[in-house]
C-alpha positions in Angstrom: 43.6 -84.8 -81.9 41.2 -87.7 -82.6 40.6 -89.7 -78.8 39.1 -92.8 -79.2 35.4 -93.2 -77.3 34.6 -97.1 -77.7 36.0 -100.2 -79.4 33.6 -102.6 -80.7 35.4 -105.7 -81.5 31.7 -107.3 -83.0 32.1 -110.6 -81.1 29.4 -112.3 -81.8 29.9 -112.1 -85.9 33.4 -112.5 -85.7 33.4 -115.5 -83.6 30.7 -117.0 -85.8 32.7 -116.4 -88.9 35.7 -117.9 -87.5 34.0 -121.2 -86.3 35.0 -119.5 -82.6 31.8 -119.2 -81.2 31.4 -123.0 -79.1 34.2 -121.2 -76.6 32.7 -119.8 -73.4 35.3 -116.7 -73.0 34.2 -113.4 -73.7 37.2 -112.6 -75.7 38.0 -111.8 -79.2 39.1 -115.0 -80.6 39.9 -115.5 -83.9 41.6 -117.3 -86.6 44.7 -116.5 -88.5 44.7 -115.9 -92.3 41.1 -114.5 -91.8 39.3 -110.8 -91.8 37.8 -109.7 -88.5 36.0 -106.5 -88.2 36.2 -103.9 -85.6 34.1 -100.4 -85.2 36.0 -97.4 -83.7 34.1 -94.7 -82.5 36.4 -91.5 -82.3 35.4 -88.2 -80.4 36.2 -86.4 -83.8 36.5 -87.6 -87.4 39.7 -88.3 -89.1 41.1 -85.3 -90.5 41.5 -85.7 -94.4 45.5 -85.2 -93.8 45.9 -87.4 -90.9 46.9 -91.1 -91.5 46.8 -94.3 -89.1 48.3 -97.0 -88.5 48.3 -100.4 -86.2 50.5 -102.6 -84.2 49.5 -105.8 -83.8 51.9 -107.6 -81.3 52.2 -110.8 -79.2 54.9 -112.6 -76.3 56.8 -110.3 -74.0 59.8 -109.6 -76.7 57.8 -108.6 -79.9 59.5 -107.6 -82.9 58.8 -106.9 -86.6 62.1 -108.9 -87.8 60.7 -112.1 -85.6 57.0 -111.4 -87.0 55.9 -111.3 -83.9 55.1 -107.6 -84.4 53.5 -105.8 -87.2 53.0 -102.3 -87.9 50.7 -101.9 -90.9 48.5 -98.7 -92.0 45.1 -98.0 -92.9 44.3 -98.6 -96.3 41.6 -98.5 -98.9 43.6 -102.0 -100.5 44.4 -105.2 -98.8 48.1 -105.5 -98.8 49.2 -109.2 -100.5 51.0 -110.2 -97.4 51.4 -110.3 -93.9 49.4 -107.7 -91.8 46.6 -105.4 -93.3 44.0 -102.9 -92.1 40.9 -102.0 -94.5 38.5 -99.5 -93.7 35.1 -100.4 -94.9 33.6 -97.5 -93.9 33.7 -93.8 -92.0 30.6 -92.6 -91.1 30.1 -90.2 -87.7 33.2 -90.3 -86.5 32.8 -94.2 -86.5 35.4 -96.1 -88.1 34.6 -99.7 -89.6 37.5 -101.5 -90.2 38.6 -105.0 -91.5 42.1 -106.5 -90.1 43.7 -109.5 -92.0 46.6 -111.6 -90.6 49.1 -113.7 -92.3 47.5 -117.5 -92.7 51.2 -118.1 -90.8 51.3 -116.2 -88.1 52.7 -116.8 -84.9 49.1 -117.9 -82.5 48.5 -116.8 -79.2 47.2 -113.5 -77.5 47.7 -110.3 -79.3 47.7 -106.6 -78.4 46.8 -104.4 -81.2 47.3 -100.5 -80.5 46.5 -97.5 -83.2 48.4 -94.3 -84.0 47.1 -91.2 -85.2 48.8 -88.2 -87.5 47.8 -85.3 -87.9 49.1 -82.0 -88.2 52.2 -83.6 -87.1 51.1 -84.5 -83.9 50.9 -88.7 -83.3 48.6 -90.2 -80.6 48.9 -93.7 -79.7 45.2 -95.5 -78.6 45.4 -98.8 -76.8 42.7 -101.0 -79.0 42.8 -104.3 -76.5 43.7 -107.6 -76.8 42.5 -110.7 -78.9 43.3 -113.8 -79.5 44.7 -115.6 -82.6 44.5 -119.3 -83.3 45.3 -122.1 -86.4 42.8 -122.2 -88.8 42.3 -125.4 -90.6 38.9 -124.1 -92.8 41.7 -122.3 -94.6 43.5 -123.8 -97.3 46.9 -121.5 -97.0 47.3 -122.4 -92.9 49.7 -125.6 -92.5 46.7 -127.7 -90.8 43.9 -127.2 -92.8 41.3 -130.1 -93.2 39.0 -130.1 -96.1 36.7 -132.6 -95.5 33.7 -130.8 -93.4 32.7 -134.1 -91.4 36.5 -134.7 -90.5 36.9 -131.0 -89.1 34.1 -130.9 -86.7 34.9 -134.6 -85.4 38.5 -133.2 -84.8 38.7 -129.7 -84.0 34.8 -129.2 -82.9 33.9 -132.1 -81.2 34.7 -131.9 -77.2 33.9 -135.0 -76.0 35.1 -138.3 -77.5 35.9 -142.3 -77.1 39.4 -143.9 -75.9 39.9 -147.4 -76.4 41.3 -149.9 -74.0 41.6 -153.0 -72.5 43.5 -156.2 -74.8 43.5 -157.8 -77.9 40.8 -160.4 -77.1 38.6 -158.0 -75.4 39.0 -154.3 -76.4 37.2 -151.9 -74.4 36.0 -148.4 -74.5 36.0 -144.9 -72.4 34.7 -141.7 -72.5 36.4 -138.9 -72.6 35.6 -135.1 -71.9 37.9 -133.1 -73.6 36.2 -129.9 -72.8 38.4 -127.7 -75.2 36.0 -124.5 -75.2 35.1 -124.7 -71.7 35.5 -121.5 -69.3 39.4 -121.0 -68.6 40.5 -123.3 -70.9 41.6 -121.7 -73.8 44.3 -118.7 -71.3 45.3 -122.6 -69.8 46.4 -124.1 -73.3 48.1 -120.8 -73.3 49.9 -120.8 -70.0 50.8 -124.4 -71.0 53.1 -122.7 -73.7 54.5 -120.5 -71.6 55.6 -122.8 -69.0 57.5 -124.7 -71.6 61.7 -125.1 -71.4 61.8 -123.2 -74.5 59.6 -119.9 -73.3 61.7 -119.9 -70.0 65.1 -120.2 -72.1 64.4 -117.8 -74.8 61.1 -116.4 -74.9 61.3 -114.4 -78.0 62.8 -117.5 -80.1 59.7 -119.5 -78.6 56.9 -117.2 -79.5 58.2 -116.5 -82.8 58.3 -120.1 -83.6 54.3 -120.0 -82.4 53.6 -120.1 -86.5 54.5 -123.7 -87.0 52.1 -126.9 -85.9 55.3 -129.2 -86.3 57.1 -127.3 -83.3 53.8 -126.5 -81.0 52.8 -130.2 -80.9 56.1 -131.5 -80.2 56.4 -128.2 -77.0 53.1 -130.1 -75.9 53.9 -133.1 -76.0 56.8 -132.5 -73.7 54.4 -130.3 -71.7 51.5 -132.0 -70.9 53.8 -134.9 -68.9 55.5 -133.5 -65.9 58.8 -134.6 -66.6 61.6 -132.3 -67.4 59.4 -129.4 -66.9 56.2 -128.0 -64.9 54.4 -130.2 -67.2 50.7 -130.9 -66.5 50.5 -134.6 -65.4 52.8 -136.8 -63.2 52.8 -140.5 -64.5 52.4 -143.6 -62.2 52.1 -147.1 -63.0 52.9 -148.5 -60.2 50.1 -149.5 -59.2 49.8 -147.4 -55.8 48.0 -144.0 -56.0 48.4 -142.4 -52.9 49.1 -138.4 -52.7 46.8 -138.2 -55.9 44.0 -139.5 -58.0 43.7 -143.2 -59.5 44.5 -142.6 -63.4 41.6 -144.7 -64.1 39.1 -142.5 -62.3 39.3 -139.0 -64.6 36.3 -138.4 -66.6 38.5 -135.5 -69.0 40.7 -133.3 -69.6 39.1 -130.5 -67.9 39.5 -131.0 -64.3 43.4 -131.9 -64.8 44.1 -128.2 -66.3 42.3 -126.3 -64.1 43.7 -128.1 -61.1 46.8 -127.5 -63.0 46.1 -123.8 -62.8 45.2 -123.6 -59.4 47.9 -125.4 -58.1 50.2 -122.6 -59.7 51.3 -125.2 -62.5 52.3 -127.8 -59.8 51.8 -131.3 -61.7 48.4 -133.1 -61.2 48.8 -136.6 -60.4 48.2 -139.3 -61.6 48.0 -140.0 -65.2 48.4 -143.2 -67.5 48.6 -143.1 -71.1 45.0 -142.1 -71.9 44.9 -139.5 -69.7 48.1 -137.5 -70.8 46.4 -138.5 -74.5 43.2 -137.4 -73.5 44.6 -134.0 -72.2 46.9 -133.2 -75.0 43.5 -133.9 -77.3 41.6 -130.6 -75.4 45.4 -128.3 -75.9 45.4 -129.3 -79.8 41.7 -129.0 -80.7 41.7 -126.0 -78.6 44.4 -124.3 -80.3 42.9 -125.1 -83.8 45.1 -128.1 -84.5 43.1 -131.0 -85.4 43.6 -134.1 -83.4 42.6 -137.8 -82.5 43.5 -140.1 -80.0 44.6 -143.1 -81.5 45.2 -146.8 -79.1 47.8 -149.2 -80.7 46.9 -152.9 -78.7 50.0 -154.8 -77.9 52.3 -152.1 -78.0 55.9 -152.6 -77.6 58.3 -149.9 -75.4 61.4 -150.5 -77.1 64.5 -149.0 -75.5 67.7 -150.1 -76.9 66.4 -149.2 -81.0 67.2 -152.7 -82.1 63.3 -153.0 -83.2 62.5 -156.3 -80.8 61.6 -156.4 -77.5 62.5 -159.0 -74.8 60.8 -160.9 -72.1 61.6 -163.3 -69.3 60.7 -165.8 -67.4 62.4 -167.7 -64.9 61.7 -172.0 -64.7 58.7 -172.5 -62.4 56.9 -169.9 -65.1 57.1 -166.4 -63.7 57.5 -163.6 -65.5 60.7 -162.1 -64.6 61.0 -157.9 -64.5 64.4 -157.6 -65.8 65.1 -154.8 -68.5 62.9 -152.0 -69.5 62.0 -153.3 -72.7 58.0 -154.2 -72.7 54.6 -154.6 -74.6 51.8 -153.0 -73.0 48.2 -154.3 -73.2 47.5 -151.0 -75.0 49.1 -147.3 -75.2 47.8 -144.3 -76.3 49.1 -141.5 -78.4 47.6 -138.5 -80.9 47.6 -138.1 -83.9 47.8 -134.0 -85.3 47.0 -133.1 -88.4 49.4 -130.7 -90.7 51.7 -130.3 -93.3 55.4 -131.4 -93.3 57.9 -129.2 -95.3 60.3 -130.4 -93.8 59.6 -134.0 -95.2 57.7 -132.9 -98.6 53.9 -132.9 -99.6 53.4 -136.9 -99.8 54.0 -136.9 -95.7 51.5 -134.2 -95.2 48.6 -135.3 -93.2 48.6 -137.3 -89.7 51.7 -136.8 -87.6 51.8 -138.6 -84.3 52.5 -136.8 -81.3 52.7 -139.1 -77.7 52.8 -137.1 -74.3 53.5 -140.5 -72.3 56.5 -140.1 -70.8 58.6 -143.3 -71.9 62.0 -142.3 -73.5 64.1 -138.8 -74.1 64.1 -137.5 -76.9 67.1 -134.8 -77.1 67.1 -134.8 -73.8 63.6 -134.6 -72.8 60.4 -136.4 -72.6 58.9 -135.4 -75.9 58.2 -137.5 -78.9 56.9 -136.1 -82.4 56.1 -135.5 -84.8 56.1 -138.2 -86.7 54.4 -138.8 -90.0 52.1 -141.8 -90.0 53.0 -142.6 -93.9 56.7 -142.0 -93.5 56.1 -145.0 -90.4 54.4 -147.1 -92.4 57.2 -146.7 -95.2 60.3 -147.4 -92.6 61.5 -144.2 -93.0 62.9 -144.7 -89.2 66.1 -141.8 -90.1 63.6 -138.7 -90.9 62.6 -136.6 -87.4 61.3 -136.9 -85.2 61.4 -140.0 -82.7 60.7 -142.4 -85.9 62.5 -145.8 -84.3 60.7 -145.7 -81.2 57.0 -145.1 -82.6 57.8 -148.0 -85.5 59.0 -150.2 -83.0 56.0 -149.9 -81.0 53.8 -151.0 -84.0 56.4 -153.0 -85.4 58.4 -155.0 -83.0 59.8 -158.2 -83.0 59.1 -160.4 -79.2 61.5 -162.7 -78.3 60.9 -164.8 -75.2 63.5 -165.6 -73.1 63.6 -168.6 -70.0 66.7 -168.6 -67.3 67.3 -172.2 -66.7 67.4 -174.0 -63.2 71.4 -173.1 -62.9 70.6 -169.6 -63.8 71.3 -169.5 -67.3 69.8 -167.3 -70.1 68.1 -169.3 -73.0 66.2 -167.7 -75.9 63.4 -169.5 -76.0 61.3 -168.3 -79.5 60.3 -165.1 -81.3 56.9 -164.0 -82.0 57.0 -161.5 -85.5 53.8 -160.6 -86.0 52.3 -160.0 -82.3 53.1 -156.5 -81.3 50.9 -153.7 -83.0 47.2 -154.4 -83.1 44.1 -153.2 -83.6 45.2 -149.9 -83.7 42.3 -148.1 -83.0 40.5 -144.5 -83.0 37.0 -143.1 -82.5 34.6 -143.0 -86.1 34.1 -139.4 -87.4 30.5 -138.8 -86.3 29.9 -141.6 -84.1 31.3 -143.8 -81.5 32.5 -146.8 -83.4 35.9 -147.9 -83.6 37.9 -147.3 -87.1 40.7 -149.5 -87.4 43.8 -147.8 -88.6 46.2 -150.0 -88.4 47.0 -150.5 -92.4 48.0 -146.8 -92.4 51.0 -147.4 -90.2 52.2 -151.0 -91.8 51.4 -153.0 -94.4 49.5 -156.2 -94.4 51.1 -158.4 -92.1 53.0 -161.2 -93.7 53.3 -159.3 -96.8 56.2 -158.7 -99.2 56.3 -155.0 -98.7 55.8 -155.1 -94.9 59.2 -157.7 -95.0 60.7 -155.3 -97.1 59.6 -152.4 -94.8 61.2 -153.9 -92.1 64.2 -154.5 -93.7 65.1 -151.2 -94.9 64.0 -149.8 -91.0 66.3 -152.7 -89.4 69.0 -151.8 -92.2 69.0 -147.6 -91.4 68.8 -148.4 -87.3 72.2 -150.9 -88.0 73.8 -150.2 -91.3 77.0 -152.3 -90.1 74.8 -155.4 -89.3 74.4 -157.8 -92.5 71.5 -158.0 -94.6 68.6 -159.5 -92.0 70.7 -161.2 -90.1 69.5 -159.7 -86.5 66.0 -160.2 -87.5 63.6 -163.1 -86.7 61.2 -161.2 -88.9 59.8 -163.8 -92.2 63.1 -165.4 -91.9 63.8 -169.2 -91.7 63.9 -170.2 -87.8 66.7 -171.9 -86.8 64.7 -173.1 -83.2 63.3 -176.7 -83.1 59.8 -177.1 -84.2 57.8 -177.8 -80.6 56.2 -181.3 -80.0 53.1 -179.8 -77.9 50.9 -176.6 -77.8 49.0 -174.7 -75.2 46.7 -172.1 -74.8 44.4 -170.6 -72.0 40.0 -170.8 -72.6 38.3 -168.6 -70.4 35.4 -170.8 -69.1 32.5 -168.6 -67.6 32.3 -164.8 -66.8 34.5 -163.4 -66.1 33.5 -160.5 -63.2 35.3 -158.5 -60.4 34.0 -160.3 -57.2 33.7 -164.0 -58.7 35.9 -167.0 -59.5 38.1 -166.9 -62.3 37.5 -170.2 -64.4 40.3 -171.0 -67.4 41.4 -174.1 -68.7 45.2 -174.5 -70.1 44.3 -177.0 -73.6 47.6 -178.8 -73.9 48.1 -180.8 -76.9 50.3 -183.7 -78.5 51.6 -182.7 -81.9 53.2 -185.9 -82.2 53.0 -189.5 -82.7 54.9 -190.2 -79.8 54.0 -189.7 -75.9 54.6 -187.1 -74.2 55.2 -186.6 -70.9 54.9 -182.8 -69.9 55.5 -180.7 -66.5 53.6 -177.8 -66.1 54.7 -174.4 -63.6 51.5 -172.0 -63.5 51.2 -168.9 -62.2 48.8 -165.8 -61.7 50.0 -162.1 -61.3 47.5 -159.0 -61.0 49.0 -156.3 -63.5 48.9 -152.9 -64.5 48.0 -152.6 -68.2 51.8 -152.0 -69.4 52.6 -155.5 -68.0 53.8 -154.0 -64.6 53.2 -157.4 -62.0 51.9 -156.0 -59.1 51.2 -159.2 -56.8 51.6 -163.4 -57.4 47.9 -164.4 -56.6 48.2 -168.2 -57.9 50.3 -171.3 -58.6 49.9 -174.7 -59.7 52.5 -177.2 -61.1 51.9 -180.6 -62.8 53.1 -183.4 -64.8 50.7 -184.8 -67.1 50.7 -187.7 -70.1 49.5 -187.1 -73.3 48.9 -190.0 -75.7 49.9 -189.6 -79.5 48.4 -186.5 -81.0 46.1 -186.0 -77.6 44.5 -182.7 -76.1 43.8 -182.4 -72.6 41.8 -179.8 -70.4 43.3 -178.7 -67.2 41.0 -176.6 -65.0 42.5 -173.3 -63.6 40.7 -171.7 -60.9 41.3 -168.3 -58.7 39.1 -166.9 -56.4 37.7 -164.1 -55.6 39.4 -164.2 -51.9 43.2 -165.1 -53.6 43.0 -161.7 -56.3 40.5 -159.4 -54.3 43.2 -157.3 -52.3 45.8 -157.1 -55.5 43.6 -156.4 -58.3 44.0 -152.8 -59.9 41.3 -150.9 -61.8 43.0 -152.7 -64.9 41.4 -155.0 -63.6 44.0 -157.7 -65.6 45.2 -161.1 -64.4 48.1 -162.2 -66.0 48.4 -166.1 -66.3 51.1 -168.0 -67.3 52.1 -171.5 -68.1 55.2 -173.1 -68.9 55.7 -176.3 -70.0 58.6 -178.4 -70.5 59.1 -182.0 -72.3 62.3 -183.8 -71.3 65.4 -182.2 -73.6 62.6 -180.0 -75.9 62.6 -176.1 -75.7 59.6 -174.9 -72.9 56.8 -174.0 -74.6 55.1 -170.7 -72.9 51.3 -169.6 -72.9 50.3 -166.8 -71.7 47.1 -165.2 -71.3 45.9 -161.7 -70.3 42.2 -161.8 -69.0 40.4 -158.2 -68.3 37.8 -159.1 -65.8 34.3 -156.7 -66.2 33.1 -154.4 -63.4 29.4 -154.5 -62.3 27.3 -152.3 -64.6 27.0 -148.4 -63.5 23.9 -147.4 -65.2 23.0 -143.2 -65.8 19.4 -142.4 -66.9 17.8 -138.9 -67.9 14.5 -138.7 -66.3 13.1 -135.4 -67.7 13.5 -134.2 -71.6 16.6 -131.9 -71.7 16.4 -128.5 -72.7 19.3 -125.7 -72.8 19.1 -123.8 -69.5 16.6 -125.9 -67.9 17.8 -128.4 -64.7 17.4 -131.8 -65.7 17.7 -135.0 -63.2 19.3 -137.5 -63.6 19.6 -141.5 -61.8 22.2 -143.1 -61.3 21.8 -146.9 -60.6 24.5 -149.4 -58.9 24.1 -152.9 -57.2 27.0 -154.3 -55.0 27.1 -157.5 -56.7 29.5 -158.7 -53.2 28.7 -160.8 -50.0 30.1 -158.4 -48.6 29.9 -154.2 -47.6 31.1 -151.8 -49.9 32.6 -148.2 -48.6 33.7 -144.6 -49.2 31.5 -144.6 -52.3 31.9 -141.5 -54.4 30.3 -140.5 -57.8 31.8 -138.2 -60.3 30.0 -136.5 -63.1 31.2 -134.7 -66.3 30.0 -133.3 -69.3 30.6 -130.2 -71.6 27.6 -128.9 -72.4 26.0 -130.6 -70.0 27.2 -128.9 -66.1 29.9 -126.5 -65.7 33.0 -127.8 -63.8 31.8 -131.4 -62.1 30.3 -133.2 -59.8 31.2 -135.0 -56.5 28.6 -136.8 -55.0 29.1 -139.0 -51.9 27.2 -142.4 -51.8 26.3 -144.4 -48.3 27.9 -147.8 -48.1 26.1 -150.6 -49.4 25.7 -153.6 -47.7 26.0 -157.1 -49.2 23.8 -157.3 -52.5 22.1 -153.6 -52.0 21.2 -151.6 -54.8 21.7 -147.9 -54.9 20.1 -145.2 -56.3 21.3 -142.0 -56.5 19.7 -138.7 -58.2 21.5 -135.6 -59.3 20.6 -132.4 -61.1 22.7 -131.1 -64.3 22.0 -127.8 -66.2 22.4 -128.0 -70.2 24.0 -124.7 -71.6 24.3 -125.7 -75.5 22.0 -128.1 -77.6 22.6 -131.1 -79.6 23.7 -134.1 -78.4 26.3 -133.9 -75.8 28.6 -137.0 -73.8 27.5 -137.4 -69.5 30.5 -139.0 -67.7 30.6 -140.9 -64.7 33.2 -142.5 -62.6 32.0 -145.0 -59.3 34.5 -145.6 -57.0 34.8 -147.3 -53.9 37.2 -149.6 -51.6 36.2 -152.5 -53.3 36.0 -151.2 -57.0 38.2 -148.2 -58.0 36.7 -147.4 -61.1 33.5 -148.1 -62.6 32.3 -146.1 -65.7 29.5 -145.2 -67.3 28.5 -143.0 -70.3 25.2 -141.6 -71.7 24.5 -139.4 -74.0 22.1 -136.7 -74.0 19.7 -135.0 -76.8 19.3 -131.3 -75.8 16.8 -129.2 -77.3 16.8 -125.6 -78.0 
């Protein structure tokens, strides 16, 4: 009998020829659909009678009839389908020999074994283990990408841009995604098999491990803690104690390795971005191509009836009564794959969103959903189509309770919810607007129609556009005044807040107008976390007049309820004798003091590099328990935690740290400041690294 001496499982080509070689494990990892060569060196040659075969297998419960095993033989011929096993060569007692797996095979880590006959004796060799993931260079795997540029922005590139912030002032993050760091791949892994559906019925789960459709919608139930030992516990409440400020991760990484260590206890916290962010690293790492995409003004619509309420009660606060909402900004993914299910004209991106915000059967999960099929209405086809539409579609309807407690819809707002929607350029770090793939130009014919047909499948009983506000004739009075909030001056953590309310006569008639004002702190999804002004007053406005009324909050009035949002929410409503109130309302971001990063050597792979970091406390007063956080793939394994001495009033800091580069090109350094006075400050550089 033939033992078997060595297995050479030729890494290093393999991994090169299956665009596998950025990961840092050792391991065999390959791509499905694709020949990878291994050398067997046998104590004695093959007899000429013998003959061998493999078994390639994966999950606990393999079996042939659930392909999740496969028994093929040695051949001099490929076999058309499924498994195959060439031998290129047999020199020496050294066998070369070229494996090929179906281009739709389940992914995950396999165990391939070898048996020999001969003179009708068998021997069964343990080969080892490798792993198998999507492949999207290949054109007969459900998620492959042709365009070059477009594949290594979104399955190659491991760090990457979020965008934040509001309408009138969008912002932007970095994000490490980390997807071929150490440990990362066996955690994208782990993550399926913590799912509901591994621990119900392994054997169904892993043989359903061929199709992107039901892998993204497993992560993005998985990667919020909900329902399951999901990776990240949500908070927006606004208090982060037990865990970590959302706003102060720098990636993905550090939230699945804590993950691991914990034993798969949930890391806390996370906000939108972050469980975006994270589900990012698990899809680019499994070979799925993926973006993170921001939709401004989104709407959380619960009750499917495509608008969203609001309230506010007579002296002008906003009142949090139901769970409908628009957020500043939320965050989902987009996945890229094909959709038999739907037919070839929805191929392409499918959203996937791993914020927790409504159940879908029965858990928090939501996707996929084709992006053209949203932009078409076609709100009946799976999966989760009404809520995603209504977040880019919604209508807002504003509503005021009267002094004696009555409920009075005030107006509706069609075209408000849905902007901007936003992802990182391929190749660079500008925004791309995407919003005309999910709807039409607003005001158009077809996005009417559009809306129609979605209001029409969500309410068939309900006549023809009669429970919409949307491009229909108003039957609400025509207001005799208008208002809006003008930022006057910076706006900066640690100084005044200057606005002035414009209020103006549309009339030729005066008008005499009472004002109630008020100032909240939020959390970006609209979440009031503390009152930190009011002002009421009663002004005259001559025939077709504008006036300027200053608005001014201190530093001392928001200081102790301002979030790392960082959003003030002001609100005016005003109300002429026997007219309808009019409401403005104005979200203002205020801007941290600048965290600046500097490289003060030329970077080289495996050489130490320093690095400065520079910060002023811009205060009259101390600022405490200062600590800096540093991350970057490529850049320093794991991260960094660096604690900085208080500052007193005005003092500028300067700290200097040490990073090692292990790959070249250029490569994303992340930092997060935070202190009692400023929870999160950011900064971002990036870094040329030479060979």
């Amino acid at each position: 009998m033939s033992g078997l001496q060595s297995v050479n499982w030729q890494i290093a080509s393999n991994r090169q020829a299956h665009h596998t070689d950025r990961f840092y494990s050792q391991e065999l990892i390959v791509r499905r659909g694709q020949l990878f060569h291994v050398s067997l060196t046998l104590y004695r040659g093959l007899s000429s009678g013998g003959s061998v075969t493999f078994t390639a297998s994966t999950g606990p419960y393999p079996s042939e009839s659930a392909k999740t095993k496969a028994v093929f033989p040695l051949s001099n011929g490929t076999s058309s389908s499924g498994w195959g096993a060439q031998l290129v060569s047999n020199r020496d007692n050294v066998l070369n020999i070229s494996i090929l797996s179906p281009a739709n095979a389940p992914i995950g880590r396999y165990t391939l074994n070898m048996q020999i006959s001969s003179q009708g004796s068998d021997s069964t060799l343990k080969l080892g283990t490798f792993i198998l993931l999507f492949n999207p260079w290949l054109q007969a795997d459900g998620v492959f990408m042709s365009n070059h540029a477009e594949r290594e922005e979104y399955v190659q590139e491991d760090a990457g841009i979020i965008f934040v912030g509001s309408t009138n002032r969008i912002g932007m993050i970095g994000w490490n995604y980390g997807q071929f760091e150490e440990g990362i791949l066996n955690i994208c892994l782990s993550v399926l098999d913590n799912s509901l559906n591994f621990r119900r019925d392994p054997a169904t789960d892993v043989a359903r491990r061929n199709d992107p459709r039901y892998i993204g919608r497993v992560l993005s139930a998985m990667i919020n803690a909900n329902d399951d030992n999901g990776v990240i516990s949500g908070n927006w409440s606004g208090s982060y104690t037990g865990g970590r400020d959302p706003r102060n991760w720098n990636g993905s990484v550090e939230i699945l390795k804590e993950w691991q260590r914990s034993g798969f206890r949930p890391v806390r916290y996370g906000q939108c971005w972050v469980f975006a962010g994270t589900l990012n690293t698990v899809l680019r790492c499994l070979g799925i191509p993926s973006r993170v995409i921001t939709n401004f003004n989104s709407a959380h619509d619960t009750d499917r009836n495509l608008s969203v309420d609001v309230y506010y009660d007579p002296l002008g606060r906003p009142v949090d009564k139901g769970s409908d909402s628009v957020w500043n900004f939320h965050v989902w993914n987009e996945a890229w794959f094909v959709r038999p299910d739907l037919g070839p004209s929805y191929n392409g991106w499918q959203v996937l969103d791993a914020t927790p915000q409504e159940r879908s059967q029965g858990v928090f999960q939501c996707g996929p959903a084709s992006v053209i099929a949203i932009r078409e209405g076609n709100v009946d086809w799976d999966f989760d189509m009404p809520f995603i539409f209504a977040e880019v579609n919604a209508d807002r309807v504003t509503w005021i309770y009267e002094s004696n407690g009555a409920l009075k819809k005030n107006s509706s707002d069609t075209h408000s919810v849905g902007k901007y929607i936003s992802t990182k350029a391929v190749g660079s770090n500008s925004r791309m607007d995407v919003t005309e793939k999910y709807k039409y130009p607003e005001g158009s014919s077809q996005e009417r129609q559009v809306f129609e047909k979605a209001l029409g499948k969500l309410k068939p009983r309900a006549s023809f556009g009669a429970t919409s506000a949307h491009g229909l004739a108003r039957e609400e009075r025509e207001p005799s005044i208008s208002g809006r909030f003008k930022v006057a001056g910076v706006l900066t953590v640690g100084k005044e807040v200057n606005l002035i309310l414009m209020l103006k006569n549309l009339t030729s008639d005066i008008k005499t107008v009472t004002v109630n004002m008020t100032a909240w702190t939020i959390v970006y999804n609209g979440t009031l976390v503390h009152e930190v002004w009011k002002d009421s007053v009663t002004k005259s406005l001559d025939p077709e007049e504008e006036i300027e009324y200053p608005v001014k909050i201190t530093y001392a009035q928001y200081e102790k309820y301002l979030k790392a949002d960082n959003m003030i929410r002001t609100t005016a409503v005003c109300q002429v004798t026997d007219e309808p109130e009019v409401v403005v309302e104005r979200d203002i971001i205020l801007d941290n003091p600048t965290l600046t990063l500097e490289v003060l050597d030329e970077a080289r792979v495996q050489k130490p590099v320093n690095v400065q970091m520079l910060f002023s406390n811009p205060l009259d007063e101390p600022v405490k328990d200062c600590v800096l956080m540093v991350e970057g793939s490529g850049l320093l394994l794991g991260s960094l935690k660096i604690d900085v001495p208080a500052l007193r009033p005005k003092e500028r800091s300067r700290v200097r740290f040490e990073i090692l580069p292990t790959r070249s090109g250029t490569k994303q350094l992340l930092a997060n400041f935070s202190c009692n006075k400023f929870p999160a400050i950011k900064a971002m550089l990036s870094v040329d690294v030479a060979e």
